[in-house]
PDB file of C-alpha atoms in Angstrom:
ATOM      1  CA  UNK D1090      33.312 -81.903 -40.539  1.00 74.00           C
ATOM      2  CA  UNK D1091      33.189 -85.454 -38.489  1.00 79.00           C
ATOM      3  CA  UNK D1092      30.340 -87.535 -38.680  1.00 88.00           C
ATOM      4  CA  UNK D1093      29.544 -89.887 -36.436  1.00 94.00           C
ATOM      5  CA  UNK D1094      26.410 -91.669 -37.016  1.00 96.00           C
ATOM      6  CA  UNK D1095      24.689 -94.205 -34.512  1.00 97.00           C
ATOM      7  CA  UNK D1096      21.343 -96.603 -35.369  1.00 97.00           C
ATOM      8  CA  UNK D1097      19.188 -97.227 -34.895  1.00 97.00           C
ATOM      9  CA  UNK D1098      18.113 -94.369 -31.900  1.00 96.00           C
ATOM     10  CA  UNK D1099      16.645 -97.116 -29.651  1.00 97.00           C
ATOM     11  CA  UNK D1100      16.352-100.766 -29.560  1.00 98.00           C
ATOM     12  CA  UNK D1101      14.072-102.807 -27.396  1.00 98.00           C
ATOM     13  CA  UNK D1102      15.050-107.037 -26.831  1.00 97.00           C
ATOM     14  CA  UNK D1103      13.585-109.688 -25.140  1.00 98.00           C
ATOM     15  CA  UNK D1104      16.052-111.032 -22.923  1.00 98.00           C
ATOM     16  CA  UNK D1105      18.840-113.800 -24.446  1.00 97.00           C
ATOM     17  CA  UNK D1106      17.666-112.090 -27.834  1.00 97.00           C
ATOM     18  CA  UNK D1107      20.929-110.911 -29.554  1.00 98.00           C
ATOM     19  CA  UNK D1108      21.292-107.680 -31.547  1.00 98.00           C
ATOM     20  CA  UNK D1109      23.538-105.130 -33.509  1.00 98.00           C
ATOM     21  CA  UNK D1110      24.083-101.521 -32.912  1.00 98.00           C
ATOM     22  CA  UNK D1111      25.701 -99.652 -36.050  1.00 98.00           C
ATOM     23  CA  UNK D1112      28.558 -96.769 -35.970  1.00 98.00           C
ATOM     24  CA  UNK D1113      28.917 -95.223 -39.083  1.00 97.00           C
ATOM     25  CA  UNK D1114      31.816 -92.327 -39.120  1.00 94.00           C
ATOM     26  CA  UNK D1115      32.656 -90.156 -42.122  1.00 91.00           C
ATOM     27  CA  UNK D1116      36.586 -88.604 -40.872  1.00 85.00           C
ATOM     28  CA  UNK D1117      39.246 -86.865 -42.535  1.00 81.00           C
ATOM     29  CA  UNK D1118      41.446 -89.360 -40.509  1.00 82.00           C
ATOM     30  CA  UNK D1119      40.200 -91.792 -38.057  1.00 85.00           C
ATOM     31  CA  UNK D1120      43.490 -92.372 -35.312  1.00 87.00           C
ATOM     32  CA  UNK D1121      40.709 -94.260 -32.986  1.00 92.00           C
ATOM     33  CA  UNK D1122      37.431 -95.500 -32.865  1.00 95.00           C
ATOM     34  CA  UNK D1123      36.003 -95.959 -28.971  1.00 96.00           C
ATOM     35  CA  UNK D1124      32.429 -97.589 -27.399  1.00 97.00           C
ATOM     36  CA  UNK D1125      30.862 -95.785 -24.430  1.00 97.00           C
ATOM     37  CA  UNK D1126      28.439 -97.309 -22.045  1.00 98.00           C
ATOM     38  CA  UNK D1127      25.728 -94.822 -20.250  1.00 98.00           C
ATOM     39  CA  UNK D1128      23.507 -95.506 -17.191  1.00 97.00           C
ATOM     40  CA  UNK D1129      20.227 -93.013 -16.880  1.00 94.00           C
ATOM     41  CA  UNK D1130      21.424 -89.547 -15.223  1.00 93.00           C
ATOM     42  CA  UNK D1131      25.522 -91.001 -15.018  1.00 96.00           C
ATOM     43  CA  UNK D1132      28.525 -90.078 -17.126  1.00 97.00           C
ATOM     44  CA  UNK D1133      29.815 -92.208 -19.987  1.00 97.00           C
ATOM     45  CA  UNK D1134      32.012 -95.676 -19.299  1.00 96.00           C
ATOM     46  CA  UNK D1135      34.620 -96.599 -21.235  1.00 95.00           C
ATOM     47  CA  UNK D1136      33.809-100.023 -22.825  1.00 96.00           C
ATOM     48  CA  UNK D1137      36.366-100.956 -25.805  1.00 93.00           C
ATOM     49  CA  UNK D1138      38.744 -98.889 -28.373  1.00 94.00           C
ATOM     50  CA  UNK D1139      39.557-100.101 -32.021  1.00 95.00           C
ATOM     51  CA  UNK D1140      42.206 -98.678 -33.915  1.00 92.00           C
ATOM     52  CA  UNK D1141      42.250-100.079 -37.671  1.00 92.00           C
ATOM     53  CA  UNK D1142      39.306-102.174 -39.617  1.00 93.00           C
ATOM     54  CA  UNK D1143      39.232-105.575 -38.733  1.00 96.00           C
ATOM     55  CA  UNK D1144      39.942-105.300 -34.706  1.00 96.00           C
ATOM     56  CA  UNK D1145      37.535-106.957 -32.563  1.00 97.00           C
ATOM     57  CA  UNK D1146      37.590-107.077 -28.963  1.00 97.00           C
ATOM     58  CA  UNK D1147      35.287-108.202 -26.203  1.00 97.00           C
ATOM     59  CA  UNK D1148      33.627-107.941 -23.174  1.00 95.00           C
ATOM     60  CA  UNK D1149      31.632-110.155 -21.620  1.00 95.00           C
ATOM     61  CA  UNK D1150      28.494-110.038 -23.980  1.00 97.00           C
ATOM     62  CA  UNK D1151      30.195-107.355 -26.047  1.00 98.00           C
ATOM     63  CA  UNK D1152      31.794-107.444 -28.882  1.00 98.00           C
ATOM     64  CA  UNK D1153      32.667-104.829 -30.807  1.00 98.00           C
ATOM     65  CA  UNK D1154      34.190-104.734 -34.515  1.00 98.00           C
ATOM     66  CA  UNK D1155      35.296-102.030 -37.046  1.00 96.00           C
ATOM     67  CA  UNK D1156      36.010-101.763 -40.526  1.00 93.00           C
ATOM     68  CA  UNK D1157      36.730 -98.695 -42.852  1.00 89.00           C
ATOM     69  CA  UNK D1158      33.567 -96.960 -42.844  1.00 92.00           C
ATOM     70  CA  UNK D1159      31.406 -98.175 -39.329  1.00 96.00           C
ATOM     71  CA  UNK D1160      31.506 -99.881 -36.412  1.00 98.00           C
ATOM     72  CA  UNK D1161      29.482-102.612 -34.548  1.00 98.00           C
ATOM     73  CA  UNK D1162      28.662-103.305 -31.152  1.00 98.00           C
ATOM     74  CA  UNK D1163      27.842-106.941 -30.953  1.00 98.00           C
ATOM     75  CA  UNK D1164      25.098-108.263 -28.325  1.00 98.00           C
ATOM     76  CA  UNK D1165      25.570-111.500 -27.387  1.00 98.00           C
ATOM     77  CA  UNK D1166      22.456-113.192 -25.282  1.00 98.00           C
ATOM     78  CA  UNK D1167      21.214-109.803 -24.059  1.00 97.00           C
ATOM     79  CA  UNK D1168      20.353-109.601 -20.006  1.00 98.00           C
ATOM     80  CA  UNK D1169      18.390-106.598 -18.456  1.00 97.00           C
ATOM     81  CA  UNK D1170      21.858-105.355 -16.950  1.00 97.00           C
ATOM     82  CA  UNK D1171      22.629-104.500 -20.073  1.00 98.00           C
ATOM     83  CA  UNK D1172      20.115-102.063 -20.763  1.00 98.00           C
ATOM     84  CA  UNK D1173      21.724 -98.779 -21.587  1.00 98.00           C
ATOM     85  CA  UNK D1174      22.527 -96.457 -23.804  1.00 98.00           C
ATOM     86  CA  UNK D1175      25.923 -97.457 -25.821  1.00 98.00           C
ATOM     87  CA  UNK D1176      27.878 -93.678 -27.064  1.00 98.00           C
ATOM     88  CA  UNK D1177      30.393 -94.210 -30.231  1.00 96.00           C
ATOM     89  CA  UNK D1178      33.211 -91.785 -31.224  1.00 95.00           C
ATOM     90  CA  UNK D1179      35.803 -91.005 -32.862  1.00 93.00           C
ATOM     91  CA  UNK D1180      39.188 -89.573 -32.064  1.00 89.00           C
ATOM     92  CA  UNK D1181      40.595 -87.610 -35.068  1.00 79.00           C
ATOM     93  CA  UNK D1182      43.190 -85.646 -34.036  1.00 75.00           C
ATOM     94  CA  UNK D1183      45.486 -85.679 -29.728  1.00 70.00           C
ATOM     95  CA  UNK D1184      42.017 -83.605 -28.150  1.00 74.00           C
ATOM     96  CA  UNK D1185      39.077 -83.726 -29.513  1.00 82.00           C
ATOM     97  CA  UNK D1186      36.519 -86.924 -29.781  1.00 88.00           C
ATOM     98  CA  UNK D1187      33.323 -86.481 -32.213  1.00 91.00           C
ATOM     99  CA  UNK D1188      30.315 -88.737 -30.074  1.00 94.00           C
ATOM    100  CA  UNK D1189      27.111 -90.018 -32.125  1.00 95.00           C
ATOM    101  CA  UNK D1190      23.631 -89.448 -30.796  1.00 96.00           C
ATOM    102  CA  UNK D1191      24.093 -92.853 -28.922  1.00 97.00           C
ATOM    103  CA  UNK D1192      21.627 -95.734 -28.933  1.00 98.00           C
ATOM    104  CA  UNK D1193      19.515 -96.858 -26.346  1.00 97.00           C
ATOM    105  CA  UNK D1194      19.013-100.115 -25.344  1.00 98.00           C
ATOM    106  CA  UNK D1195      15.979-101.823 -23.889  1.00 98.00           C
ATOM    107  CA  UNK D1196      16.186-105.213 -22.799  1.00 98.00           C
ATOM    108  CA  UNK D1197      13.214-106.730 -21.180  1.00 97.00           C
ATOM    109  CA  UNK D1198      13.639-110.078 -19.053  1.00 96.00           C
TER     110      UNK D1198
ATOM    111  CA  UNK Q1293      39.628 -93.327  -4.859  1.00 67.00           C
ATOM    112  CA  UNK Q1294      36.196 -90.191  -5.879  1.00 82.00           C
ATOM    113  CA  UNK Q1295      37.413 -90.171  -9.882  1.00 95.00           C
ATOM    114  CA  UNK Q1296      35.864 -87.385 -11.370  1.00 97.00           C
ATOM    115  CA  UNK Q1297      33.476 -84.382  -9.044  1.00 97.00           C
ATOM    116  CA  UNK Q1298      31.127 -82.845 -10.537  1.00 98.00           C
ATOM    117  CA  UNK Q1299      29.215 -80.035  -8.421  1.00 97.00           C
ATOM    118  CA  UNK Q1300      26.570 -79.108  -8.322  1.00 97.00           C
ATOM    119  CA  UNK Q1301      24.123 -82.369  -9.639  1.00 97.00           C
ATOM    120  CA  UNK Q1302      21.303 -79.944 -10.862  1.00 97.00           C
ATOM    121  CA  UNK Q1303      21.079 -75.858 -10.811  1.00 97.00           C
ATOM    122  CA  UNK Q1304      18.100 -73.307 -12.306  1.00 97.00           C
ATOM    123  CA  UNK Q1305      19.292 -70.479 -13.577  1.00 97.00           C
ATOM    124  CA  UNK Q1306      17.469 -67.117 -14.366  1.00 97.00           C
ATOM    125  CA  UNK Q1307      18.509 -65.559 -18.125  1.00 98.00           C
ATOM    126  CA  UNK Q1308      21.618 -62.918 -17.459  1.00 97.00           C
ATOM    127  CA  UNK Q1309      22.679 -64.767 -14.443  1.00 97.00           C
ATOM    128  CA  UNK Q1310      25.868 -66.283 -14.284  1.00 96.00           C
ATOM    129  CA  UNK Q1311      27.116 -69.189 -12.129  1.00 96.00           C
ATOM    130  CA  UNK Q1312      30.406 -71.764 -12.590  1.00 98.00           C
ATOM    131  CA  UNK Q1313      30.288 -75.529 -12.658  1.00 98.00           C
ATOM    132  CA  UNK Q1314      32.919 -77.341 -10.677  1.00 98.00           C
ATOM    133  CA  UNK Q1315      34.824 -80.215 -11.730  1.00 98.00           C
ATOM    134  CA  UNK Q1316      37.521 -81.824  -9.905  1.00 98.00           C
ATOM    135  CA  UNK Q1317      39.744 -84.547 -10.469  1.00 97.00           C
ATOM    136  CA  UNK Q1318      42.345 -86.937  -7.840  1.00 96.00           C
ATOM    137  CA  UNK Q1319      44.040 -88.913 -10.812  1.00 95.00           C
ATOM    138  CA  UNK Q1320      46.557 -86.551 -11.697  1.00 94.00           C
ATOM    139  CA  UNK Q1321      45.311 -86.475 -15.233  1.00 95.00           C
ATOM    140  CA  UNK Q1322      46.751 -83.706 -17.523  1.00 95.00           C
ATOM    141  CA  UNK Q1323      43.855 -83.695 -20.031  1.00 95.00           C
ATOM    142  CA  UNK Q1324      40.403 -82.336 -18.735  1.00 96.00           C
ATOM    143  CA  UNK Q1325      37.689 -81.543 -20.866  1.00 96.00           C
ATOM    144  CA  UNK Q1326      33.817 -80.479 -20.664  1.00 98.00           C
ATOM    145  CA  UNK Q1327      31.503 -81.878 -22.529  1.00 98.00           C
ATOM    146  CA  UNK Q1328      27.684 -80.914 -23.297  1.00 98.00           C
ATOM    147  CA  UNK Q1329      25.041 -83.535 -23.910  1.00 97.00           C
ATOM    148  CA  UNK Q1330      21.575 -82.538 -25.409  1.00 96.00           C
ATOM    149  CA  UNK Q1331      18.930 -84.778 -26.472  1.00 90.00           C
ATOM    150  CA  UNK Q1332      18.974 -86.127 -30.515  1.00 86.00           C
ATOM    151  CA  UNK Q1333      22.301 -84.797 -29.883  1.00 87.00           C
ATOM    152  CA  UNK Q1334      25.749 -86.618 -29.500  1.00 87.00           C
ATOM    153  CA  UNK Q1335      28.257 -84.981 -26.527  1.00 95.00           C
ATOM    154  CA  UNK Q1336      30.020 -81.824 -27.798  1.00 95.00           C
ATOM    155  CA  UNK Q1337      32.959 -80.886 -26.398  1.00 95.00           C
ATOM    156  CA  UNK Q1338      33.113 -77.416 -25.358  1.00 97.00           C
ATOM    157  CA  UNK Q1339      36.684 -76.362 -23.817  1.00 97.00           C
ATOM    158  CA  UNK Q1340      39.533 -78.329 -23.150  1.00 95.00           C
ATOM    159  CA  UNK Q1341      42.307 -78.384 -21.117  1.00 96.00           C
ATOM    160  CA  UNK Q1342      45.980 -80.084 -21.634  1.00 94.00           C
ATOM    161  CA  UNK Q1343      47.392 -78.784 -18.251  1.00 94.00           C
ATOM    162  CA  UNK Q1344      48.046 -76.049 -15.685  1.00 95.00           C
ATOM    163  CA  UNK Q1345      47.999 -72.840 -17.443  1.00 95.00           C
ATOM    164  CA  UNK Q1346      46.145 -74.158 -20.486  1.00 96.00           C
ATOM    165  CA  UNK Q1347      43.293 -74.342 -21.952  1.00 97.00           C
ATOM    166  CA  UNK Q1348      41.605 -74.304 -26.057  1.00 95.00           C
ATOM    167  CA  UNK Q1349      37.833 -74.440 -27.798  1.00 95.00           C
ATOM    168  CA  UNK Q1350      35.757 -76.914 -28.572  1.00 93.00           C
ATOM    169  CA  UNK Q1351      33.293 -77.978 -30.563  1.00 92.00           C
ATOM    170  CA  UNK Q1352      30.660 -74.831 -28.940  1.00 96.00           C
ATOM    171  CA  UNK Q1353      32.582 -72.409 -26.944  1.00 97.00           C
ATOM    172  CA  UNK Q1354      30.668 -69.842 -26.995  1.00 96.00           C
ATOM    173  CA  UNK Q1355      29.067 -68.265 -24.405  1.00 96.00           C
ATOM    174  CA  UNK Q1356      31.493 -70.083 -21.769  1.00 98.00           C
ATOM    175  CA  UNK Q1357      34.841 -69.947 -20.074  1.00 97.00           C
ATOM    176  CA  UNK Q1358      37.228 -71.818 -18.233  1.00 98.00           C
ATOM    177  CA  UNK Q1359      40.656 -71.424 -16.324  1.00 96.00           C
ATOM    178  CA  UNK Q1360      43.461 -74.374 -15.208  1.00 97.00           C
ATOM    179  CA  UNK Q1361      45.088 -73.388 -11.963  1.00 97.00           C
ATOM    180  CA  UNK Q1362      45.763 -76.016 -11.260  1.00 97.00           C
ATOM    181  CA  UNK Q1363      46.063 -79.779 -12.537  1.00 96.00           C
ATOM    182  CA  UNK Q1364      42.923 -81.162 -10.322  1.00 97.00           C
ATOM    183  CA  UNK Q1365      40.485 -78.549 -10.687  1.00 98.00           C
ATOM    184  CA  UNK Q1366      38.942 -77.218 -14.757  1.00 98.00           C
ATOM    185  CA  UNK Q1367      35.466 -75.094 -13.761  1.00 98.00           C
ATOM    186  CA  UNK Q1368      33.313 -73.971 -16.455  1.00 98.00           C
ATOM    187  CA  UNK Q1369      31.745 -70.467 -16.118  1.00 98.00           C
ATOM    188  CA  UNK Q1370      28.335 -68.929 -17.600  1.00 97.00           C
ATOM    189  CA  UNK Q1371      28.988 -65.694 -17.868  1.00 92.00           C
ATOM    190  CA  UNK Q1372      25.641 -64.597 -18.766  1.00 96.00           C
ATOM    191  CA  UNK Q1373      22.934 -67.999 -18.684  1.00 96.00           C
ATOM    192  CA  UNK Q1374      21.089 -67.788 -22.190  1.00 97.00           C
ATOM    193  CA  UNK Q1375      18.306 -70.773 -22.637  1.00 97.00           C
ATOM    194  CA  UNK Q1376      20.042 -72.354 -25.592  1.00 97.00           C
ATOM    195  CA  UNK Q1377      22.598 -73.238 -22.333  1.00 97.00           C
ATOM    196  CA  UNK Q1378      19.870 -75.192 -20.868  1.00 98.00           C
ATOM    197  CA  UNK Q1379      21.576 -78.906 -20.997  1.00 98.00           C
ATOM    198  CA  UNK Q1380      23.438 -81.563 -19.178  1.00 98.00           C
ATOM    199  CA  UNK Q1381      26.921 -80.759 -18.672  1.00 98.00           C
ATOM    200  CA  UNK Q1382      30.073 -83.804 -18.392  1.00 98.00           C
ATOM    201  CA  UNK Q1383      33.664 -82.903 -17.303  1.00 98.00           C
ATOM    202  CA  UNK Q1384      35.701 -85.569 -18.104  1.00 97.00           C
ATOM    203  CA  UNK Q1385      39.824 -86.399 -17.724  1.00 96.00           C
ATOM    204  CA  UNK Q1386      42.539 -88.263 -18.932  1.00 93.00           C
ATOM    205  CA  UNK Q1387      46.210 -88.939 -18.893  1.00 90.00           C
ATOM    206  CA  UNK Q1388      47.846 -87.088 -21.610  1.00 84.00           C
ATOM    207  CA  UNK Q1389      49.787 -89.946 -22.912  1.00 80.00           C
ATOM    208  CA  UNK Q1390      46.979 -92.028 -23.346  1.00 71.00           C
ATOM    209  CA  UNK Q1391      44.788 -90.969 -26.210  1.00 69.00           C
ATOM    210  CA  UNK Q1392      42.099 -93.255 -25.607  1.00 72.00           C
ATOM    211  CA  UNK Q1393      39.624 -93.569 -22.481  1.00 88.00           C
ATOM    212  CA  UNK Q1394      38.322 -90.439 -20.936  1.00 94.00           C
ATOM    213  CA  UNK Q1395      36.733 -90.834 -17.386  1.00 96.00           C
ATOM    214  CA  UNK Q1396      33.937 -88.777 -17.061  1.00 97.00           C
ATOM    215  CA  UNK Q1397      32.069 -87.184 -14.157  1.00 98.00           C
ATOM    216  CA  UNK Q1398      28.486 -88.170 -13.285  1.00 97.00           C
ATOM    217  CA  UNK Q1399      27.016 -84.742 -14.683  1.00 97.00           C
ATOM    218  CA  UNK Q1400      25.945 -81.547 -13.530  1.00 98.00           C
ATOM    219  CA  UNK Q1401      22.079 -80.800 -15.115  1.00 97.00           C
ATOM    220  CA  UNK Q1402      21.187 -77.180 -15.313  1.00 98.00           C
ATOM    221  CA  UNK Q1403      18.164 -75.816 -16.767  1.00 98.00           C
ATOM    222  CA  UNK Q1404      18.162 -71.854 -17.469  1.00 97.00           C
ATOM    223  CA  UNK Q1405      14.636 -70.342 -17.551  1.00 97.00           C
TER     224      UNK Q1405
END
């Protein structure tokens, strides 16, 4: 059974304090790893797709990386507007995504 | 361009009642899906559809029915609501050839008493 585990569950940061979120996965055949951002009371919003080990993607203060067993979402010099829940998901066939429970990030000014 | 629209945003039901959560998208996406989100758990796939007239079960389909009569609409039906179905429900869509990014609605919060 595919498993996606995100850590930590919650992360409190001071503005400007860089940190990383972890997404570890156990799947039978990875066909893509996805990061989403979810604001309170809203639906998830797509951030990145990673397909192979060693791949990296960047968007503003966010950088996602992928290894054979896990992915990291690095937040560099975060701002309060980066506060959100970050979700990781893996795809093993064409039609289904398996999501982790998410990491809730709070950035204090 | 409205994207994915879900109604209602909030609903309270009594055990045994039935209801339908509506989902509509205006992006001409072939693939549509329903997820539920519960505290401490990841989004779990309930049902999905790859086109009008085609539906299939996801990870947690029991207690839910779906149909897809048009490309735009994908309603989720609860025939006899149970407290275990208290959750936030999300509808999501994407083009069939793009197996990456999902476009999500804003969610429907359902409470079953």
